[in-house]
Amino acid sequence: MTRTTPARPVAVETVFPELVPYRARTTRLHPRPGRPGMHDSHVGGPMLWPEGEPWPLCHEPHQRETEGYAPEEIRSARAAGVRPTSRPWPLAGSAEEDCPVPFAGLAQFFRRDIPGLTCGPGGADLVQFFRCPFTHGPGLERRYCLWWRQAGQTEHAQRFLAAPPEVPLLRWEHELPEPCVLHPEEVDTYPWAEDDTLPASLIARIDAWDDAQAAEHGPDAPSYQYDLSIPPGWRVGGYPSWASTGPMAVDCASCATPMRLLLTAEGYEVDAGSHSWVPLEDRDPTTRGKASIRGGQSVAHPTRLHFGRDRDLHVFACPADPGHPPQWVLA
């Protein structure tokens, strides 16, 4: 089934013609629980990984844990509609805690499936997205990894990895992604309106318009930031949202070129302020507004993943050289 974003509640370029030069396309991925295969773009499904090729490992020291959740028990609990039970960490205090651990595969995207997905090093057209299942240091930081491939060459491998390595326990249930199929859809997007993301005079007009809308229509009034600029959820390209941190300059550490947004990963597809973006296919056509949304968790939180304190994880790539390391920003 396709997913169709409803028309915006206001024609933003009519209200703010100055935004026309800033219009950009983003591809909403619309993950929904399903049974993706290794040859599909997905979140949480099986990776296209040739058998015998080493799986990526995190070699850094990890935060010591005292309890966790077994991946298979998480899967069983979700199937039964209950919460999994945590158990004591089997290696607490042992030297084995400092051994390398396998990265967890979160998603993979084929360029043939995702409009706007940029090429990787050497024209690579398949990107695989990983996260270390454990935290690092007193700040509980996370480590991420992108793995670029030539899809055609990889798909001609003789054998593929049937089951990737997994750690015996995960610290949180939301470390394990729910397998989701994607429904890519391109929509227009506009910059986050704060600091110097847009001319100061335009931001002042946007702020004044928001205030006037709220005064006239109350809590259900449309706002630029929530309803007109950047959609929630997993998306490729477009503009980053900066709800938690405020706008940040993200420059390549190798060449100082301003980086471009490659991917945004977000735990929730719906929140109190962004429900106008929920696709038509996930709504009851006989009801209006937030009350029309149907599908429960499969629509609001389909991947079961969290990033930081329910923030957006932006992955930035260098436009001058795709081989330069990406940057990861929680915003």
CSV table of N, CA and C in Angstrom, one decimal, residues 50-106:
chain,number,residue,atom,x,y,z
A,50,PRO,N,27.0,-10.8,2.2
A,50,PRO,CA,27.6,-12.0,1.7
A,50,PRO,C,28.1,-12.9,2.8
A,51,GLU,N,27.8,-14.2,2.8
A,51,GLU,CA,28.4,-15.1,3.7
A,51,GLU,C,29.9,-15.1,3.7
A,52,GLY,N,30.5,-15.2,4.9
A,52,GLY,CA,31.9,-15.2,5.0
A,52,GLY,C,32.5,-13.8,5.1
A,53,GLU,N,31.8,-12.7,4.8
A,53,GLU,CA,32.3,-11.4,5.0
A,53,GLU,C,32.1,-11.0,6.5
A,54,PRO,N,33.2,-10.5,7.1
A,54,PRO,CA,33.1,-10.2,8.5
A,54,PRO,C,32.0,-9.2,8.8
A,55,TRP,N,31.3,-9.5,9.9
A,55,TRP,CA,30.2,-8.6,10.3
A,55,TRP,C,30.9,-7.4,11.1
A,56,PRO,N,30.4,-6.2,11.0
A,56,PRO,CA,31.1,-5.1,11.7
A,56,PRO,C,31.0,-5.2,13.2
A,57,LEU,N,32.1,-4.9,13.9
A,57,LEU,CA,32.2,-5.0,15.3
A,57,LEU,C,32.5,-3.7,15.9
A,58,CYS,N,32.0,-3.4,17.1
A,58,CYS,CA,32.4,-2.2,17.9
A,58,CYS,C,33.5,-2.6,18.9
A,59,HIS,N,34.7,-2.0,18.7
A,59,HIS,CA,35.8,-2.4,19.5
A,59,HIS,C,36.1,-1.5,20.7
A,60,GLU,N,35.3,-0.5,20.9
A,60,GLU,CA,35.5,0.4,22.0
A,60,GLU,C,34.9,-0.1,23.3
A,61,PRO,N,35.5,0.3,24.4
A,61,PRO,CA,34.9,-0.1,25.7
A,61,PRO,C,33.5,0.3,25.9
A,62,HIS,N,32.7,-0.5,26.5
A,62,HIS,CA,31.3,-0.3,26.6
A,62,HIS,C,30.9,-0.1,28.1
A,63,GLN,N,29.8,0.7,28.3
A,63,GLN,CA,29.3,0.9,29.6
A,63,GLN,C,28.8,-0.4,30.2
A,64,ARG,N,29.2,-0.7,31.4
A,64,ARG,CA,28.9,-1.9,32.1
A,64,ARG,C,27.4,-1.9,32.5
A,65,GLU,N,26.7,-3.0,32.3
A,65,GLU,CA,25.3,-3.1,32.6
A,65,GLU,C,25.0,-4.1,33.7
A,66,THR,N,23.8,-4.0,34.3
A,66,THR,CA,23.5,-5.0,35.3
A,66,THR,C,22.3,-5.9,34.9
A,67,GLU,N,21.5,-5.4,34.0
A,67,GLU,CA,20.4,-6.2,33.5
A,67,GLU,C,20.1,-5.9,32.0
A,68,GLY,N,19.3,-6.7,31.4
A,68,GLY,CA,19.0,-6.5,30.0
A,68,GLY,C,17.9,-7.4,29.5
A,69,TYR,N,17.6,-7.4,28.2
A,69,TYR,CA,16.6,-8.1,27.6
A,69,TYR,C,17.1,-9.0,26.4
A,70,ALA,N,16.7,-10.3,26.4
A,70,ALA,CA,17.2,-11.2,25.3
A,70,ALA,C,16.4,-10.8,24.1
A,71,PRO,N,17.1,-10.7,22.9
A,71,PRO,CA,16.4,-10.4,21.7
A,71,PRO,C,15.3,-11.3,21.3
A,72,GLU,N,15.4,-12.6,21.5
A,72,GLU,CA,14.3,-13.5,21.2
A,72,GLU,C,13.1,-13.3,22.1
A,73,GLU,N,13.4,-13.0,23.4
A,73,GLU,CA,12.3,-12.8,24.3
A,73,GLU,C,11.6,-11.5,24.0
A,74,ILE,N,12.3,-10.5,23.5
A,74,ILE,CA,11.7,-9.2,23.0
A,74,ILE,C,10.7,-9.5,21.8
A,75,ARG,N,11.2,-10.3,20.9
A,75,ARG,CA,10.4,-10.7,19.7
A,75,ARG,C,9.1,-11.4,20.2
A,76,SER,N,9.3,-12.4,21.1
A,76,SER,CA,8.1,-13.2,21.5
A,76,SER,C,7.1,-12.3,22.3
A,77,ALA,N,7.6,-11.4,23.1
A,77,ALA,CA,6.8,-10.5,23.9
A,77,ALA,C,6.0,-9.6,22.9
A,78,ARG,N,6.6,-9.1,21.9
A,78,ARG,CA,5.9,-8.2,21.0
A,78,ARG,C,4.8,-9.0,20.3
A,79,ALA,N,5.1,-10.2,19.9
A,79,ALA,CA,4.1,-11.0,19.2
A,79,ALA,C,2.9,-11.3,20.0
A,80,ALA,N,3.2,-11.4,21.4
A,80,ALA,CA,2.1,-11.6,22.3
A,80,ALA,C,1.4,-10.4,22.8
A,81,GLY,N,2.0,-9.2,22.4
A,81,GLY,CA,1.4,-7.9,22.9
A,81,GLY,C,1.7,-7.6,24.3
A,82,VAL,N,2.8,-8.1,24.9
A,82,VAL,CA,3.1,-7.9,26.3
A,82,VAL,C,4.5,-7.3,26.3
A,83,ARG,N,4.9,-6.8,27.5
A,83,ARG,CA,6.3,-6.3,27.7
A,83,ARG,C,7.2,-7.5,28.0
A,84,PRO,N,8.5,-7.4,27.5
A,84,PRO,CA,9.4,-8.5,27.9
A,84,PRO,C,9.9,-8.3,29.3
A,85,THR,N,10.5,-9.4,29.8
A,85,THR,CA,11.0,-9.4,31.2
A,85,THR,C,12.5,-9.2,31.1
A,86,SER,N,13.0,-8.3,32.0
A,86,SER,CA,14.5,-8.2,32.0
A,86,SER,C,15.1,-9.3,32.8
A,87,ARG,N,16.4,-9.5,32.7
A,87,ARG,CA,17.1,-10.5,33.4
A,87,ARG,C,18.5,-10.0,33.8
A,88,PRO,N,19.1,-10.6,34.8
A,88,PRO,CA,20.5,-10.1,35.2
A,88,PRO,C,21.5,-10.3,34.1
A,89,TRP,N,22.4,-9.3,34.0
A,89,TRP,CA,23.5,-9.4,33.0
A,89,TRP,C,24.4,-10.6,33.3
A,90,PRO,N,24.6,-11.5,32.4
A,90,PRO,CA,25.3,-12.7,32.7
A,90,PRO,C,26.8,-12.5,32.9
A,91,LEU,N,27.4,-11.4,32.4
A,91,LEU,CA,28.8,-11.3,32.5
A,91,LEU,C,29.2,-10.1,33.4
A,92,ALA,N,28.3,-9.6,34.2
A,92,ALA,CA,28.5,-8.4,35.0
A,92,ALA,C,29.8,-8.5,35.8
A,93,GLY,N,30.7,-7.6,35.6
A,93,GLY,CA,32.0,-7.5,36.3
A,93,GLY,C,33.1,-8.3,35.7
A,94,SER,N,32.8,-9.0,34.6
A,94,SER,CA,33.8,-9.9,34.0
A,94,SER,C,34.6,-9.2,32.9
A,95,ALA,N,35.8,-9.7,32.6
A,95,ALA,CA,36.7,-9.1,31.6
A,95,ALA,C,36.0,-9.2,30.2
A,96,GLU,N,35.1,-10.2,30.0
A,96,GLU,CA,34.5,-10.4,28.7
A,96,GLU,C,33.6,-9.2,28.3
A,97,GLU,N,33.3,-8.3,29.3
A,97,GLU,CA,32.5,-7.1,28.9
A,97,GLU,C,33.2,-6.2,28.0
A,98,ASP,N,34.5,-6.2,28.0
A,98,ASP,CA,35.3,-5.4,27.2
A,98,ASP,C,35.7,-6.0,25.8
A,99,CYS,N,35.1,-7.1,25.5
A,99,CYS,CA,35.3,-7.7,24.2
A,99,CYS,C,34.5,-7.0,23.1
A,100,PRO,N,35.0,-7.1,21.8
A,100,PRO,CA,34.2,-6.5,20.8
A,100,PRO,C,32.8,-7.0,20.7
A,101,VAL,N,31.8,-6.2,20.3
A,101,VAL,CA,30.5,-6.7,20.2
A,101,VAL,C,30.0,-6.4,18.8
A,102,PRO,N,29.1,-7.2,18.3
A,102,PRO,CA,28.6,-7.0,16.9
A,102,PRO,C,27.6,-5.8,16.9
A,103,PHE,N,27.8,-4.9,15.9
A,103,PHE,CA,26.9,-3.9,15.6
A,103,PHE,C,25.5,-4.5,15.3
A,104,ALA,N,24.4,-3.8,15.7
A,104,ALA,CA,23.1,-4.2,15.3
A,104,ALA,C,22.7,-3.5,14.0
A,105,GLY,N,22.2,-4.3,13.1
A,105,GLY,CA,21.7,-3.7,11.8
A,105,GLY,C,20.4,-3.0,12.0
A,106,LEU,N,20.3,-1.7,11.7
A,106,LEU,CA,19.0,-1.0,11.9
A,106,LEU,C,18.2,-0.9,10.6
